[in-house]
CSV table of C-alpha atoms in Angstrom, one decimal:
chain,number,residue,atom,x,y,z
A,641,UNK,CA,-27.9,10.0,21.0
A,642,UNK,CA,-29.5,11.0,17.5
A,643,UNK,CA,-26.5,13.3,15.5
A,644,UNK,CA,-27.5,16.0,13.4
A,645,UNK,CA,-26.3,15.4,9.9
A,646,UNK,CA,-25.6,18.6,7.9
A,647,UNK,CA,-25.9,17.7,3.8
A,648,UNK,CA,-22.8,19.4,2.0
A,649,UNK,CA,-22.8,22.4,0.1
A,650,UNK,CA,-20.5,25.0,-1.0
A,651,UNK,CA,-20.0,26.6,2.0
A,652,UNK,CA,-19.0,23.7,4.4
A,653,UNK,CA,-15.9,23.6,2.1
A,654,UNK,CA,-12.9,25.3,4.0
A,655,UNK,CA,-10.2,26.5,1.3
A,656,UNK,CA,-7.9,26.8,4.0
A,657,UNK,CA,-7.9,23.2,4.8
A,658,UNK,CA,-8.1,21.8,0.8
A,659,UNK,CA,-6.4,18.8,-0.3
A,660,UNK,CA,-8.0,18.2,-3.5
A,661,UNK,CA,-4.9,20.3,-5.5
A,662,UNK,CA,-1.7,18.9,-6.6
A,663,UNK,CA,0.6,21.3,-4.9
A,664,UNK,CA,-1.0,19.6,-1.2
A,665,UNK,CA,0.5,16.5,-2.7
A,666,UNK,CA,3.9,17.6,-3.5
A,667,UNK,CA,4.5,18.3,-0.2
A,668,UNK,CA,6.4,16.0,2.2
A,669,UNK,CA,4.0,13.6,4.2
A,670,UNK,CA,4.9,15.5,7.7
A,671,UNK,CA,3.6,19.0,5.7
A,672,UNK,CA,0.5,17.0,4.6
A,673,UNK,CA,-0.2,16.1,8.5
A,674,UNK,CA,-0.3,19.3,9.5
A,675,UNK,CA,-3.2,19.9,7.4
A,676,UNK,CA,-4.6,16.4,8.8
A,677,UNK,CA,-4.3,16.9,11.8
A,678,UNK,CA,-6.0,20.4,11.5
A,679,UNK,CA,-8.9,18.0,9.9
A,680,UNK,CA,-8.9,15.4,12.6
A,681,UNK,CA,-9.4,18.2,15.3
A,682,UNK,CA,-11.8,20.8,13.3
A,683,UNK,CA,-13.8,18.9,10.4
A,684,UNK,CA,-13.0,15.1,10.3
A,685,UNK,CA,-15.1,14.1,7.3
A,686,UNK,CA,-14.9,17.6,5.9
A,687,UNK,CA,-16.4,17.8,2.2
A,688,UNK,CA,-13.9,18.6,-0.7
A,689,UNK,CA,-13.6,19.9,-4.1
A,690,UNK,CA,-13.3,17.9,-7.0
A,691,UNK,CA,-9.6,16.7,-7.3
A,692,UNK,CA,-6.8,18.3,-9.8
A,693,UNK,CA,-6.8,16.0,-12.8
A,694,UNK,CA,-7.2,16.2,-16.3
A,695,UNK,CA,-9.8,13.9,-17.3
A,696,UNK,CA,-13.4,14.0,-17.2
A,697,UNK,CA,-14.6,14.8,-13.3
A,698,UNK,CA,-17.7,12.4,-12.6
A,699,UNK,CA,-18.0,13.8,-8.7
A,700,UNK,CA,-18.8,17.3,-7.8
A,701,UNK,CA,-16.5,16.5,-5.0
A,702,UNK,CA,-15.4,14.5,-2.0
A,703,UNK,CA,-15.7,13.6,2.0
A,704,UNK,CA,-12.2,13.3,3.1
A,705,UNK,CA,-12.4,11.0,6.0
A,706,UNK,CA,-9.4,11.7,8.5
A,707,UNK,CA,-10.1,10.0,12.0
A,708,UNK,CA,-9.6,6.2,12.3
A,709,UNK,CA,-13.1,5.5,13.7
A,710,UNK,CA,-14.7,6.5,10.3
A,711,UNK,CA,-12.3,5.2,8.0
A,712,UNK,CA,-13.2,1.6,9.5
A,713,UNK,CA,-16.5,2.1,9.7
A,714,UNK,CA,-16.9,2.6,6.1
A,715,UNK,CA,-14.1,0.2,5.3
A,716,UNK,CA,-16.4,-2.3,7.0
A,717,UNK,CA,-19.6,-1.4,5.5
A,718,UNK,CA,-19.2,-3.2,2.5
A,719,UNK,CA,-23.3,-2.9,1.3
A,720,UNK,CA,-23.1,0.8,1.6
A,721,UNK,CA,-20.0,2.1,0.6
A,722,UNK,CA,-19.0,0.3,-3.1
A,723,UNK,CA,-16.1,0.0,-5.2
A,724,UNK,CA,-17.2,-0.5,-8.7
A,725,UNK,CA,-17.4,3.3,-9.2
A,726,UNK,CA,-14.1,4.3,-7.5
A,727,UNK,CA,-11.2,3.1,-5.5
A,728,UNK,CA,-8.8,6.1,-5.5
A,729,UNK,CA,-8.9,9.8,-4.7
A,730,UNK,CA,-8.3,10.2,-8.7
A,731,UNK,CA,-11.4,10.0,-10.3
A,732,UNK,CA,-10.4,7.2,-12.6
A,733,UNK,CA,-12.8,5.7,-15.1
A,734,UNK,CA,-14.0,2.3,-14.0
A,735,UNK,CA,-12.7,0.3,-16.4
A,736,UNK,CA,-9.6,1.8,-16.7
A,737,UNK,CA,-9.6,0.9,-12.4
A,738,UNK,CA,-10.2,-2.5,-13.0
A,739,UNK,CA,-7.0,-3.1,-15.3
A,740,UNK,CA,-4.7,-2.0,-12.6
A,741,UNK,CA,-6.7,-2.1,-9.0
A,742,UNK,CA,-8.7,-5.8,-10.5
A,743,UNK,CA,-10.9,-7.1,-7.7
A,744,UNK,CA,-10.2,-3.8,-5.6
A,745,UNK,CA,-12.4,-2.6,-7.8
A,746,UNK,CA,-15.4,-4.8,-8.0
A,747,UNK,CA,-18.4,-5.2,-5.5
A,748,UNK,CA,-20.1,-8.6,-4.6
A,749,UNK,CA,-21.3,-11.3,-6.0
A,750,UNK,CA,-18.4,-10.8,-8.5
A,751,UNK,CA,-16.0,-9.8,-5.8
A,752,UNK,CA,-16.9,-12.5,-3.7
A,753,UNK,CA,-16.5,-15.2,-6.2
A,754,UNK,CA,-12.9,-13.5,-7.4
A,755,UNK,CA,-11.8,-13.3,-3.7
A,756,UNK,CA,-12.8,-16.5,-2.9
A,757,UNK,CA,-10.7,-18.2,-5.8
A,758,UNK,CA,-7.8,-15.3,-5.1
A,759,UNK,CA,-7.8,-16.2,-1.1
A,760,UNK,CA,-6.7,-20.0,-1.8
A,761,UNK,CA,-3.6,-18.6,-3.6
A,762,UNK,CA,-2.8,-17.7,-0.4
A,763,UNK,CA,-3.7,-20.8,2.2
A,764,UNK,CA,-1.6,-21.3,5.3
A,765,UNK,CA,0.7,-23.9,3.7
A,766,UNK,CA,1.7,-21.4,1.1
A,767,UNK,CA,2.4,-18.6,3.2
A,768,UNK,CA,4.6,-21.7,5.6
A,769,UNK,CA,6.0,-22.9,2.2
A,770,UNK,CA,7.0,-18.9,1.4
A,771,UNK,CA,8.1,-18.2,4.7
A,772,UNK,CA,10.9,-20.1,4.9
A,773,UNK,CA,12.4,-18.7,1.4
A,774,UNK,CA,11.4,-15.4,2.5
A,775,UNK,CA,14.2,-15.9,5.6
A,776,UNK,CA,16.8,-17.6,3.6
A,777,UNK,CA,16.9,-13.9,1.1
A,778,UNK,CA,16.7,-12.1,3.9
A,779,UNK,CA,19.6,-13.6,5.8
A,780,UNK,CA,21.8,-13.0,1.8
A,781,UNK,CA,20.2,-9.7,1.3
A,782,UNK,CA,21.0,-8.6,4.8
A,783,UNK,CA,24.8,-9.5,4.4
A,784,UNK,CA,25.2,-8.2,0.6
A,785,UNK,CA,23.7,-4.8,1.7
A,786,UNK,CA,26.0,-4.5,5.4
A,787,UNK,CA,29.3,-5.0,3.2
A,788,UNK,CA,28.8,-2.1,1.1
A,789,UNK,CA,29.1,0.5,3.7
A,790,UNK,CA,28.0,3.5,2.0
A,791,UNK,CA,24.6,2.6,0.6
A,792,UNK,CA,21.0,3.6,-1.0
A,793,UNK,CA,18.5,1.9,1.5
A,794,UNK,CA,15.5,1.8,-1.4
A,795,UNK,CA,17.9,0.3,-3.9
A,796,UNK,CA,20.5,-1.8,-1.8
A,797,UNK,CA,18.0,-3.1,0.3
A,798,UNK,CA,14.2,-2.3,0.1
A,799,UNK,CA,13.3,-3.4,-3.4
A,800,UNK,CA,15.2,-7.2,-3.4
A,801,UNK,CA,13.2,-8.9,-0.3
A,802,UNK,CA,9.8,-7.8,-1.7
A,803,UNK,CA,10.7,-8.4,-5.6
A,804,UNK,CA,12.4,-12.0,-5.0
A,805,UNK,CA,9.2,-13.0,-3.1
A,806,UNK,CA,6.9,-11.9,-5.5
A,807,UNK,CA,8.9,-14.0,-8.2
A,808,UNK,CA,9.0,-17.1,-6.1
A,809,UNK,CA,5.4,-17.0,-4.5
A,810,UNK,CA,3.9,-16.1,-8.3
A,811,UNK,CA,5.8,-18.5,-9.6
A,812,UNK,CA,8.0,-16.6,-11.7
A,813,UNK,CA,10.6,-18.8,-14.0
A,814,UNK,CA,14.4,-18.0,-13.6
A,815,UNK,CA,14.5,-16.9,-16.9
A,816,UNK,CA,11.8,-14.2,-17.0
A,817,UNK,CA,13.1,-12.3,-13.4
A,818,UNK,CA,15.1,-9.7,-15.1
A,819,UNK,CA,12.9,-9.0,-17.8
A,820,UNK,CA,9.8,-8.7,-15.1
A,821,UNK,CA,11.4,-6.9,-12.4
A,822,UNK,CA,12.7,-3.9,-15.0
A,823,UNK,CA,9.0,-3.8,-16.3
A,824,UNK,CA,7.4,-3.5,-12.1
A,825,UNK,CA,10.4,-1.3,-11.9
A,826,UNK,CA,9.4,0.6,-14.3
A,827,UNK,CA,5.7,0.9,-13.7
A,828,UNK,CA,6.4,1.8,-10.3
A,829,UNK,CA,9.0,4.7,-11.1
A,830,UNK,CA,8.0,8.1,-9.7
A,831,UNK,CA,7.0,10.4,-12.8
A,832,UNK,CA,10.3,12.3,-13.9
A,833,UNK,CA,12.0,9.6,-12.6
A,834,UNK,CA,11.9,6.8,-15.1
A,835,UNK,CA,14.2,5.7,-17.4
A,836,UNK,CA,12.7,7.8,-20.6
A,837,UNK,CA,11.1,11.2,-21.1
A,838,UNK,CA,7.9,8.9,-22.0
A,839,UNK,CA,4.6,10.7,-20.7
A,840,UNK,CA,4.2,9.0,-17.4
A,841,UNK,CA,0.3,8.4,-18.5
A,842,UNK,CA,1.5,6.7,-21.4
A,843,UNK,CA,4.3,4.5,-19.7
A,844,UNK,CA,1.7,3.1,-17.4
A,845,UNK,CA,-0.8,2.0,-20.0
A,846,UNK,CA,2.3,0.6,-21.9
A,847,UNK,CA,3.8,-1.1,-19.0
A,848,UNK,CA,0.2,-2.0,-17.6
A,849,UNK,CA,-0.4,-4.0,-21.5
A,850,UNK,CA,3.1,-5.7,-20.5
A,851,UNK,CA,2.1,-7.0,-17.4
A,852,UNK,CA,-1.3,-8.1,-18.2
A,853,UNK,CA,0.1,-9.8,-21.2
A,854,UNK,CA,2.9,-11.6,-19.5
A,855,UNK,CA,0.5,-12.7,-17.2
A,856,UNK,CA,-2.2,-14.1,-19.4
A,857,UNK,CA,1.0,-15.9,-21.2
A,858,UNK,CA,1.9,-17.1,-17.9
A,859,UNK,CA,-1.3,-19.0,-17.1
A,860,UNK,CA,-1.3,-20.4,-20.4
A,861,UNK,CA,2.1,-22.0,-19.6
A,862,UNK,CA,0.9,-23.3,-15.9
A,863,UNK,CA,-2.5,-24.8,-17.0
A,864,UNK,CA,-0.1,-26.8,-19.5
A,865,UNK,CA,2.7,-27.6,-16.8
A,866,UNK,CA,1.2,-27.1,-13.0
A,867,UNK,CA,3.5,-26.1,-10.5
A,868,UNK,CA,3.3,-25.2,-6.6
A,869,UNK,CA,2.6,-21.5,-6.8
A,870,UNK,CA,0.2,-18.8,-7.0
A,871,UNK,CA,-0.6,-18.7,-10.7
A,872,UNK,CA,-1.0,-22.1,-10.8
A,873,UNK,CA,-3.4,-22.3,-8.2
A,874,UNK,CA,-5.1,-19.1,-10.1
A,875,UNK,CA,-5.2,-20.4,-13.3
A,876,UNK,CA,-6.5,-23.8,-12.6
A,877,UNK,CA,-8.8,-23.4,-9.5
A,878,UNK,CA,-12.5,-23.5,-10.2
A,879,UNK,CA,-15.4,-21.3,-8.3
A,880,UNK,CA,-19.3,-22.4,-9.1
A,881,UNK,CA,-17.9,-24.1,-12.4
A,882,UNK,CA,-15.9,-20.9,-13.3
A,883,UNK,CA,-12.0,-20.0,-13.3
A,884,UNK,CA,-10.0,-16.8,-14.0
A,885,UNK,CA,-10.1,-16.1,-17.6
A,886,UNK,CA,-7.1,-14.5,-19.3
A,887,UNK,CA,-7.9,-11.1,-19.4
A,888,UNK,CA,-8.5,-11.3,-15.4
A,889,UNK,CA,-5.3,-13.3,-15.1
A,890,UNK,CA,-3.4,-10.3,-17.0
A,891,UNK,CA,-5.4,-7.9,-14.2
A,892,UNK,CA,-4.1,-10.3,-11.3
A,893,UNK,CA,-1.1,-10.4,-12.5
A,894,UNK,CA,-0.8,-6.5,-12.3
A,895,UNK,CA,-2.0,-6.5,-8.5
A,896,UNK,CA,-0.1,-9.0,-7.4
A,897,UNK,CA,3.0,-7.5,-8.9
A,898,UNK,CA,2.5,-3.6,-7.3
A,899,UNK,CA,0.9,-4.2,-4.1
A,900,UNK,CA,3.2,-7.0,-3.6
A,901,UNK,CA,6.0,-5.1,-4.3
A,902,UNK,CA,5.0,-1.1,-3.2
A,903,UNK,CA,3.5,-2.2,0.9
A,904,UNK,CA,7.3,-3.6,2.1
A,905,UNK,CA,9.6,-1.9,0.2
A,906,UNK,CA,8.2,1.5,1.4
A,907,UNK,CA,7.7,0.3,4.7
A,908,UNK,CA,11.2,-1.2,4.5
A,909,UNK,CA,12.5,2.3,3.9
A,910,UNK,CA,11.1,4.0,6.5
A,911,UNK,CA,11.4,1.5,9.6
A,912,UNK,CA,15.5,1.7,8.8
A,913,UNK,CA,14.8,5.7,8.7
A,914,UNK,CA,13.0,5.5,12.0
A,915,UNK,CA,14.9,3.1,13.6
A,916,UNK,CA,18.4,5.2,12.6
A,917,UNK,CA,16.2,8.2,13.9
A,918,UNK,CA,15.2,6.6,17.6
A,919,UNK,CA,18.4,5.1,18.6
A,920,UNK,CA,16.4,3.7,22.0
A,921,UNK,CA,13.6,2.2,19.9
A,922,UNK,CA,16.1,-0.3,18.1
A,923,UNK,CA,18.3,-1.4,21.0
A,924,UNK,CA,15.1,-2.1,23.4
A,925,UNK,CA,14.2,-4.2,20.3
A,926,UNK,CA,17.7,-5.9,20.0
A,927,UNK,CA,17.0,-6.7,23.5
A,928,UNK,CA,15.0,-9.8,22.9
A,929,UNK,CA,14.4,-9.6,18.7
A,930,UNK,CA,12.4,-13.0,18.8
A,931,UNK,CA,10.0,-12.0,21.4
A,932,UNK,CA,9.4,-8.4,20.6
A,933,UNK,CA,9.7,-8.1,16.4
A,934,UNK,CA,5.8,-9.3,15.5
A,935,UNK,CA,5.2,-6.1,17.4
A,936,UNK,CA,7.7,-3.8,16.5
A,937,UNK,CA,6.7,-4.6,12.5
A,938,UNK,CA,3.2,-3.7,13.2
A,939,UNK,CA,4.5,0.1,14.2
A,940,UNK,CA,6.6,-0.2,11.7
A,941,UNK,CA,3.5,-0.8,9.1
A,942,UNK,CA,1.9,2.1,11.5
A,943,UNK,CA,4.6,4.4,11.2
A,944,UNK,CA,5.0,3.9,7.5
A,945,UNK,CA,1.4,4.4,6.4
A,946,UNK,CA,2.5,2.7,2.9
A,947,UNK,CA,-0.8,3.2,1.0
A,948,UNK,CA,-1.9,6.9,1.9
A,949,UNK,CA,-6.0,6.6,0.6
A,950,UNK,CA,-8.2,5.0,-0.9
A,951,UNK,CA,-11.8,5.7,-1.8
A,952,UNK,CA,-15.0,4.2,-1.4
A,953,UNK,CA,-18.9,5.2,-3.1
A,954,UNK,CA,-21.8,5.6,-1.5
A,955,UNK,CA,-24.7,3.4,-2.0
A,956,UNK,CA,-27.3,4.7,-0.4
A,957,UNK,CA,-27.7,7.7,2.2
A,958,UNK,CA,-25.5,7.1,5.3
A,959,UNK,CA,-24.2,8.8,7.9
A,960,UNK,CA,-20.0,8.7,8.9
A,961,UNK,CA,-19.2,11.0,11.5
A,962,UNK,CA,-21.9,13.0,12.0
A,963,UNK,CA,-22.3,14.3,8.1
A,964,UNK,CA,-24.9,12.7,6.0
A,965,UNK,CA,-23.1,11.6,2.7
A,966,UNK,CA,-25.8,11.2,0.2
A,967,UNK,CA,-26.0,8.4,-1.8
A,968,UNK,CA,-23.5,8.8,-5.2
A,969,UNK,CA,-21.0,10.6,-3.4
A,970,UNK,CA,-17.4,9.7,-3.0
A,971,UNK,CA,-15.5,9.1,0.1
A,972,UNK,CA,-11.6,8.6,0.5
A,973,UNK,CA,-10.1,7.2,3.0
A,974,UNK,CA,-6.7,9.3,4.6
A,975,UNK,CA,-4.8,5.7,6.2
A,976,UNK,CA,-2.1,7.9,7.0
A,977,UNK,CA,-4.2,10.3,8.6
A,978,UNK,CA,-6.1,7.6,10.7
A,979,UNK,CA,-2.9,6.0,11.6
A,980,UNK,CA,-1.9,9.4,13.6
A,981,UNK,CA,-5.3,9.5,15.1
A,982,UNK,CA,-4.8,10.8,18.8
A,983,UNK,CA,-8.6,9.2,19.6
A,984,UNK,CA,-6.8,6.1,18.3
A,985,UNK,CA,-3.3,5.9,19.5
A,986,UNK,CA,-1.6,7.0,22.7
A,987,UNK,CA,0.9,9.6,21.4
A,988,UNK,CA,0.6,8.6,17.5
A,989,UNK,CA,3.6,10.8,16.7
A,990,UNK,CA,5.7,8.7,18.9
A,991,UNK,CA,7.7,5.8,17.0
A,992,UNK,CA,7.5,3.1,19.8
A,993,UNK,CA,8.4,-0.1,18.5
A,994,UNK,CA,6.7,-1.8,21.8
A,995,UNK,CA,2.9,0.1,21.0
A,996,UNK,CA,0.4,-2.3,22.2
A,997,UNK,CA,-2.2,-2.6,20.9
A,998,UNK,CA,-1.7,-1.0,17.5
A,999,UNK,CA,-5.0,-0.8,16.0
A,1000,UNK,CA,-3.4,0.4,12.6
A,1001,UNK,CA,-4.8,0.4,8.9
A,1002,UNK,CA,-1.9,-0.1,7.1
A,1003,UNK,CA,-3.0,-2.7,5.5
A,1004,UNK,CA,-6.9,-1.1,5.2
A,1005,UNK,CA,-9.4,-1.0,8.1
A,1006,UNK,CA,-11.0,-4.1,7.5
A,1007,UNK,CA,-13.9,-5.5,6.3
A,1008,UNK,CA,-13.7,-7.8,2.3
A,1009,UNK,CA,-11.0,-5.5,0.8
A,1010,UNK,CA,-8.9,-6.2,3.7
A,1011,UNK,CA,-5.1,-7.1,2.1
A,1012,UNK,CA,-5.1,-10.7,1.3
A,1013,UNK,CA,-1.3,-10.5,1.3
A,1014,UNK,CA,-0.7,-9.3,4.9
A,1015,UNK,CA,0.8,-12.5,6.1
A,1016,UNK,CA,3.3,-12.1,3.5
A,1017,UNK,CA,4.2,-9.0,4.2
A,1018,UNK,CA,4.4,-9.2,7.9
A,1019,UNK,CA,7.0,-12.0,7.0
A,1020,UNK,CA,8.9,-9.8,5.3
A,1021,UNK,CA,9.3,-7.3,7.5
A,1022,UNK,CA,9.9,-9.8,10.5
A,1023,UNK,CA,12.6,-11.8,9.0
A,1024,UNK,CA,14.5,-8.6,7.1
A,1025,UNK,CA,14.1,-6.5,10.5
A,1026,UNK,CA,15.4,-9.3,12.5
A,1027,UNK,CA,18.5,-10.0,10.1
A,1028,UNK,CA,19.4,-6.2,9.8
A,1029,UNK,CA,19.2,-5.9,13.7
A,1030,UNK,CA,21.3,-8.6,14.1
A,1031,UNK,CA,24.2,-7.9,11.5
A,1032,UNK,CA,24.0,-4.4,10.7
A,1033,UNK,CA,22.1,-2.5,13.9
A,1034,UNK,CA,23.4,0.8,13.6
A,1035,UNK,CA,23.3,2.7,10.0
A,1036,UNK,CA,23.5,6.6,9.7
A,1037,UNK,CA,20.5,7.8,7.9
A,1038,UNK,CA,20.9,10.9,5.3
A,1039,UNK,CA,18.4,13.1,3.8
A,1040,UNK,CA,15.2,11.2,1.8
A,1041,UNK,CA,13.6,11.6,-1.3
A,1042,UNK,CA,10.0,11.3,-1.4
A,1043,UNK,CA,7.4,10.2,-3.9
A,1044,UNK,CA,5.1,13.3,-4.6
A,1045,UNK,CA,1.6,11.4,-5.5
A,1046,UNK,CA,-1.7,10.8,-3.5
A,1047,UNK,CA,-1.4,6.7,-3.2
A,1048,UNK,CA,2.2,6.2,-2.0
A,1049,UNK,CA,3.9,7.4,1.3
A,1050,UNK,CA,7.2,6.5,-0.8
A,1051,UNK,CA,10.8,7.0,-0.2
A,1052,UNK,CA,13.0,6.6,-3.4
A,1053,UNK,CA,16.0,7.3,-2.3
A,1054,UNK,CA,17.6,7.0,1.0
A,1055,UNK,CA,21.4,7.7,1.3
A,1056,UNK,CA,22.9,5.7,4.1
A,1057,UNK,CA,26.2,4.6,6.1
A,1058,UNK,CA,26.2,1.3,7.3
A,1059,UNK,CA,28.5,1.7,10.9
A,1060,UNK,CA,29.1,-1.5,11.6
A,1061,UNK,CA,27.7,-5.0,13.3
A,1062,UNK,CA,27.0,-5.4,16.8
């Protein structure tokens, strides 16, 4: 069936519907889904206005892409829709994205060559070798956290799993931990919610130097003395005669240190919200934990949505659900919104720990930016999830605090009553 494709112009843009201000992202996540869902039904890749932000604006807007059938297709189509120009719904300079997003941000041959060297960081007997560490904190996490009674899920619980892994799979030494987890800490604070009145531009760039600096020191230190881990294998692994230089180990070292820190704590966060929310949902889970947990975590990541958008350029002229985006133009992905897609999911608004199958692009919707550390973070999730379950089941949930940006679906505070075992 041929689809007639309608170009945009100013009239196909629906005020009513906009979510390029910053007063759509202040809202909670459930007041933002209203308006998605209104998008899903009425104008899934509906054409926006250029985002709030104070820098230079290089688009003259954007196609919001809201169904989960589009947001894979261009996810997938990795010839036509680029990410040298943009990764984010910010419009970001390009160099500036490659200091924090790194690859994310870069199309082949240079992605290629950077994934290629990036993926055997993360080889099957690492992610065996990291696995079994990852259930020994769980099982000491889990039991610090159900002693306290009266508790703060993100900070009692959330942040240690996903920070101690990140130090042991990195390769982290002993003595840098405490420095290096107040730094992530601290690039990862909510604005107004950091530990200064520094301008939250400014404190990124600042803490973004740190990182990239500790990181370049880092592989300097490793090329000298090897060890099993994943800067080692970054620093010293070779792809057609070439190796990370500094500067990109400083960017990696960035990456690895967000997104391997943001995806399972927020996820974390929620799946105790929803679980203490669905009563039913966790004891047909405690049922049979071993046989059932691989799927519940995958709802979990559903239900969770971690990483709200990213964005994506056109290359050439194309077509993505039934609008021709021309070739220049910017589209950003809505994960959460695809993740609640009722052409995708029985129900989507439904936590049910048992969906099967669950389709969901938590982690992206495929195609060479897929998540490289997935299988990391599925550990996670399985081993905290089965632990909690086990020693502390039931824990009264009070009211959350959300992050107010466009890339996080964060929680940063949680207020919570451990019960008791079971």
């Amino acid at each position: 069936m041929t689809v007639a494709l309608a170009p945009p112009s100013p009239r196909d843009f629906d005020p009513t519907a906009d979510i390029s201000r910053m007063a759509f992202w202040r809202q909670s996540h459930l007041e933002r889904e209203k308006v998605f869902a209104r998008l899903r039904r009425e104008s899934p890749v509906s054409w926006q206005r250029p985002v709030e932000w104070p820098l230079p604006q290089p688009f003259s807007g954007f196609w919001a892409l809201t169904r989960h059938a589009d947001i894979t297709r261009v996810s997938t189509d990795n010839e036509t829709f680029r990410s040298a120009e943009s990764v984010v719904l910010e419009p970001i300079p390009s160099d500036i994205a490659r200091i924090s997003a790194f690859f994310m941000a870069m199309d082949a041959p240079e992605h290629t060559r950077l994934r290629k060297i990036i993926s055997s960081a993360f080889s099957p007997r690492q992610i065996r070798k990291i696995t079994s560490s990852i259930t020994d904190n769980a099982h000491e996490i889990v039991r610090v956290f159900a002693k306290k009674g009266e508790v703060d899920v993100v900070e009692d619980l959330s942040r240690h799993l996903p920070e101690r892994t990140f130090f042991e799979l990195v390769g982290i030494p002993e003595s840098d931990r405490e420095y290096l987890g107040r730094v992530i800490r601290t690039f990862t604070a909510e604005p107004g919610r950091a530990d200064s009145d520094e301008d939250p531009i400014q404190r990124l760039l600042r803490v973004n130097g740190e990182l990239r600096e500790y990181g370049a020191e880092l592989a300097a230190r490793k090329r000298r003395e090897p060890g099993d881990d994943v800067i080692t294998t970054l620093a010293t692994t070779e792809t057609d005669g070439q190796r990370l230089s500094d500067d990109q180990m400083g960017a990696a070292m960035v990456l690895l240190a967000v997104a391997g820190n943001d995806t399972t704590r927020q996820t974390t966060s929620h799946a105790v919200k929803a679980l203490a929310e669905h009563p039913e949902q966790r004891d047909w889970l405690r049922e049979d934990l071993p046989g059932r947990i691989n799927v519940a975590v995958e709802e979990m990541i559903r239900w969770a949505s971690p990483i709200v958008q990213f964005a994506r350029v056109a290359a050439h002229d194309a077509e993505v659900g039934g609008q021709l985006v021309r070739a220049g133009e910017k589209v950003v992905m809505i994960y959460s919104s695809g993740n609640r897609d009722e052409h995708a999911f029985d129900d989507p608004h439904r936590f049910d720990v048992g969906r099967s199958p669950n389709t969901h692009v938590g982690f992206g919707g495929g195609g060479v930016h897929h998540c490289l550390g997935s299988p990391v973070a599925r550990a996670q999730l399985r081993a905290l999830f089965t632990e909690l379950l086990t020693v502390a089941p039931v824990i009264e949930v009070g009211e959350p605090v959300y992050t107010q940006n466009t890339l996080v679906n964060g929680i940063t505070s949680l207020p919570a009553r451990v019960v008791g075992g079971g």
